[in-house]
Amino acid sequence: MHWSRVSLSTKLLVSYLFVIVVGAVTLIVAADAVAPSFLAAHEAQMAGGAGMRAMMARAGILAVAAELEDAFRAAMYQALYVATAAAALVALAASLFVSRQIARPLRRMAAATGRIAAGHYAERVAISKTNLGDELGQLAASFNSMADALEQTERRRLELIGDVAHELRTPIATLEGYLEGLLDGVVEPTTETWAQLHDEAGRLRRLVDDLQELSRAEAHQIPLSPRPVSPALIVDTAYDRLAPAFAEKGLDFHRTVDRDLPLVRTDSDRAVQVLTNLLTNALRYTSAPGQVELRAERLGDAVAIRVRDTGLGLTTEQCAQIFERFYRVDKSRSRALGGTGIGLTIARSLVDAMGGRIWAESPGPGQGSTFSFTLPRA
């Protein structure tokens, strides 16, 4: 069998046995090399410096001394062989135990990997108490974190498919109903009918455009041209673009830009796109008479741009979920009035790509909300 196909526990066991053999050989060779000199030294010590061998030679028993040395060497080898065998057996048992302890969690992890590859994303690896702080425990924890991420990704994928199907169903059903009515002669081909068909087709086009923009944003494929930009320029551009709409709805819309703000490094067009999205949401969900404040201020080493309104307000859970795809605070509001539900997700992706962060805050439902995003200092 090829070595690459041998199990990890067998490889560990073989490596331990190799260490045992090397240690035993080293022990025997070293003992054979140094034992005679140690024996001679002890003989000299016993004879008071004259040397046991010289004393025995004077007594005419040199042959007996040679036999004693041979007997000592034979006894030493026998003891070493017995000790080596005993040590090898104990080391073999310990090596087998340790190798199984190491290989067992890895086998479980390999089995869990196969089940995840088969689509069972809820699979997790149990971490034993003996592996909590070591590398195997860290590997298992990392594996479980990866499995969590895969499960969440799969859940978001399924939700996205369901959401897209739901979003497409309404305009398609409307178009289909009108076209069947026109074919059957039930619906008159009036200007209003053609306008309704045009509006539904426009909804489909906007949804497809938003999905394409979202896909590019989350894949970091939107080209950005970051350069030093004045925060006031971003605020003024978005303010001038939407001020007439706020005035038409009867909302008090004002802006505040702190003095001496540093330049930010960002793509001005994309920053205006993010801010326009936040202002559009404030316009949509704030009833007259109400107020919307647009403010730019320093926040640490960055510049924060905030949109504060007196609209619907958010719960803590909604603040955390508001940037998810197709999430809607007002479930009863139609897409025609409430948008596609992708704008904030695109805004988050753009802000992340520009090196900032975006978040939502609210005292509670009915008390307004504040959407903020930061841009890094140039």
PDB file of N, CA, C and O in Angstrom, residues 105 108 125-142 144:
ATOM      1  N   PRO A 105     -11.117  12.666  16.289  1.00  0.00           N
ATOM      2  CA  PRO A 105     -11.835  13.895  15.903  1.00  0.00           C
ATOM      3  C   PRO A 105     -11.635  14.274  14.442  1.00  0.00           C
ATOM      4  O   PRO A 105     -12.522  14.858  13.825  1.00  0.00           O
ATOM      5  N   ARG A 108     -14.119  12.251  12.525  1.00  0.00           N
ATOM      6  CA  ARG A 108     -15.447  12.846  12.658  1.00  0.00           C
ATOM      7  C   ARG A 108     -15.577  14.089  11.785  1.00  0.00           C
ATOM      8  O   ARG A 108     -16.618  14.342  11.174  1.00  0.00           O
ATOM      9  N   VAL A 125     -19.404  19.589  14.387  1.00  0.00           N
ATOM     10  CA  VAL A 125     -18.450  18.667  15.007  1.00  0.00           C
ATOM     11  C   VAL A 125     -18.406  18.940  16.504  1.00  0.00           C
ATOM     12  O   VAL A 125     -18.223  20.094  16.926  1.00  0.00           O
ATOM     13  N   ALA A 126     -18.595  17.896  17.295  1.00  0.00           N
ATOM     14  CA  ALA A 126     -18.522  18.035  18.747  1.00  0.00           C
ATOM     15  C   ALA A 126     -17.069  18.217  19.180  1.00  0.00           C
ATOM     16  O   ALA A 126     -16.175  17.533  18.680  1.00  0.00           O
ATOM     17  N   ILE A 127     -16.847  19.123  20.116  1.00  0.00           N
ATOM     18  CA  ILE A 127     -15.507  19.396  20.640  1.00  0.00           C
ATOM     19  C   ILE A 127     -15.408  18.785  22.028  1.00  0.00           C
ATOM     20  O   ILE A 127     -16.141  19.186  22.949  1.00  0.00           O
ATOM     21  N   SER A 128     -14.527  17.801  22.189  1.00  0.00           N
ATOM     22  CA  SER A 128     -14.377  17.158  23.487  1.00  0.00           C
ATOM     23  C   SER A 128     -13.655  18.072  24.470  1.00  0.00           C
ATOM     24  O   SER A 128     -12.955  19.012  24.074  1.00  0.00           O
ATOM     25  N   LYS A 129     -13.830  17.781  25.744  1.00  0.00           N
ATOM     26  CA  LYS A 129     -13.199  18.600  26.777  1.00  0.00           C
ATOM     27  C   LYS A 129     -11.676  18.545  26.702  1.00  0.00           C
ATOM     28  O   LYS A 129     -11.001  19.509  27.052  1.00  0.00           O
ATOM     29  N   THR A 130     -11.144  17.398  26.246  1.00  0.00           N
ATOM     30  CA  THR A 130      -9.676  17.264  26.179  1.00  0.00           C
ATOM     31  C   THR A 130      -9.076  18.078  25.045  1.00  0.00           C
ATOM     32  O   THR A 130      -7.872  18.295  25.007  1.00  0.00           O
ATOM     33  N   ASN A 131      -9.905  18.525  24.093  1.00  0.00           N
ATOM     34  CA  ASN A 131      -9.390  19.272  22.938  1.00  0.00           C
ATOM     35  C   ASN A 131      -9.824  20.731  22.937  1.00  0.00           C
ATOM     36  O   ASN A 131      -9.670  21.417  21.916  1.00  0.00           O
ATOM     37  N   LEU A 132     -10.358  21.210  24.040  1.00  0.00           N
ATOM     38  CA  LEU A 132     -10.904  22.566  24.050  1.00  0.00           C
ATOM     39  C   LEU A 132      -9.839  23.620  23.744  1.00  0.00           C
ATOM     40  O   LEU A 132     -10.092  24.586  23.026  1.00  0.00           O
ATOM     41  N   GLY A 133      -8.632  23.462  24.294  1.00  0.00           N
ATOM     42  CA  GLY A 133      -7.623  24.503  24.145  1.00  0.00           C
ATOM     43  C   GLY A 133      -6.520  24.204  23.159  1.00  0.00           C
ATOM     44  O   GLY A 133      -5.642  25.047  22.950  1.00  0.00           O
ATOM     45  N   ASP A 134      -6.529  23.003  22.547  1.00  0.00           N
ATOM     46  CA  ASP A 134      -5.424  22.667  21.651  1.00  0.00           C
ATOM     47  C   ASP A 134      -5.792  22.945  20.199  1.00  0.00           C
ATOM     48  O   ASP A 134      -6.861  23.469  19.889  1.00  0.00           O
ATOM     49  N   GLU A 135      -4.866  22.566  19.307  1.00  0.00           N
ATOM     50  CA  GLU A 135      -5.068  22.858  17.890  1.00  0.00           C
ATOM     51  C   GLU A 135      -6.251  22.101  17.301  1.00  0.00           C
ATOM     52  O   GLU A 135      -6.951  22.621  16.425  1.00  0.00           O
ATOM     53  N   LEU A 136      -6.491  20.864  17.785  1.00  0.00           N
ATOM     54  CA  LEU A 136      -7.640  20.117  17.280  1.00  0.00           C
ATOM     55  C   LEU A 136      -8.948  20.794  17.676  1.00  0.00           C
ATOM     56  O   LEU A 136      -9.901  20.851  16.878  1.00  0.00           O
ATOM     57  N   GLY A 137      -8.999  21.318  18.894  1.00  0.00           N
ATOM     58  CA  GLY A 137     -10.187  22.052  19.315  1.00  0.00           C
ATOM     59  C   GLY A 137     -10.385  23.314  18.494  1.00  0.00           C
ATOM     60  O   GLY A 137     -11.518  23.650  18.108  1.00  0.00           O
ATOM     61  N   GLN A 138      -9.283  24.014  18.216  1.00  0.00           N
ATOM     62  CA  GLN A 138      -9.379  25.215  17.386  1.00  0.00           C
ATOM     63  C   GLN A 138      -9.810  24.869  15.964  1.00  0.00           C
ATOM     64  O   GLN A 138     -10.602  25.600  15.352  1.00  0.00           O
ATOM     65  N   LEU A 139      -9.297  23.749  15.442  1.00  0.00           N
ATOM     66  CA  LEU A 139      -9.705  23.322  14.105  1.00  0.00           C
ATOM     67  C   LEU A 139     -11.187  22.980  14.066  1.00  0.00           C
ATOM     68  O   LEU A 139     -11.902  23.353  13.122  1.00  0.00           O
ATOM     69  N   ALA A 140     -11.678  22.286  15.106  1.00  0.00           N
ATOM     70  CA  ALA A 140     -13.099  21.948  15.153  1.00  0.00           C
ATOM     71  C   ALA A 140     -13.958  23.207  15.265  1.00  0.00           C
ATOM     72  O   ALA A 140     -15.011  23.315  14.628  1.00  0.00           O
ATOM     73  N   ALA A 141     -13.506  24.168  16.087  1.00  0.00           N
ATOM     74  CA  ALA A 141     -14.259  25.419  16.215  1.00  0.00           C
ATOM     75  C   ALA A 141     -14.288  26.178  14.890  1.00  0.00           C
ATOM     76  O   ALA A 141     -15.324  26.729  14.497  1.00  0.00           O
ATOM     77  N   SER A 142     -13.164  26.201  14.197  1.00  0.00           N
ATOM     78  CA  SER A 142     -13.126  26.866  12.889  1.00  0.00           C
ATOM     79  C   SER A 142     -14.027  26.147  11.886  1.00  0.00           C
ATOM     80  O   SER A 142     -14.708  26.783  11.081  1.00  0.00           O
ATOM     81  N   ASN A 144     -16.756  24.467  12.628  1.00  0.00           N
ATOM     82  CA  ASN A 144     -18.139  24.801  12.959  1.00  0.00           C
ATOM     83  C   ASN A 144     -18.498  26.216  12.529  1.00  0.00           C
ATOM     84  O   ASN A 144     -19.624  26.474  12.093  1.00  0.00           O
TER      85      ASN A 144
END
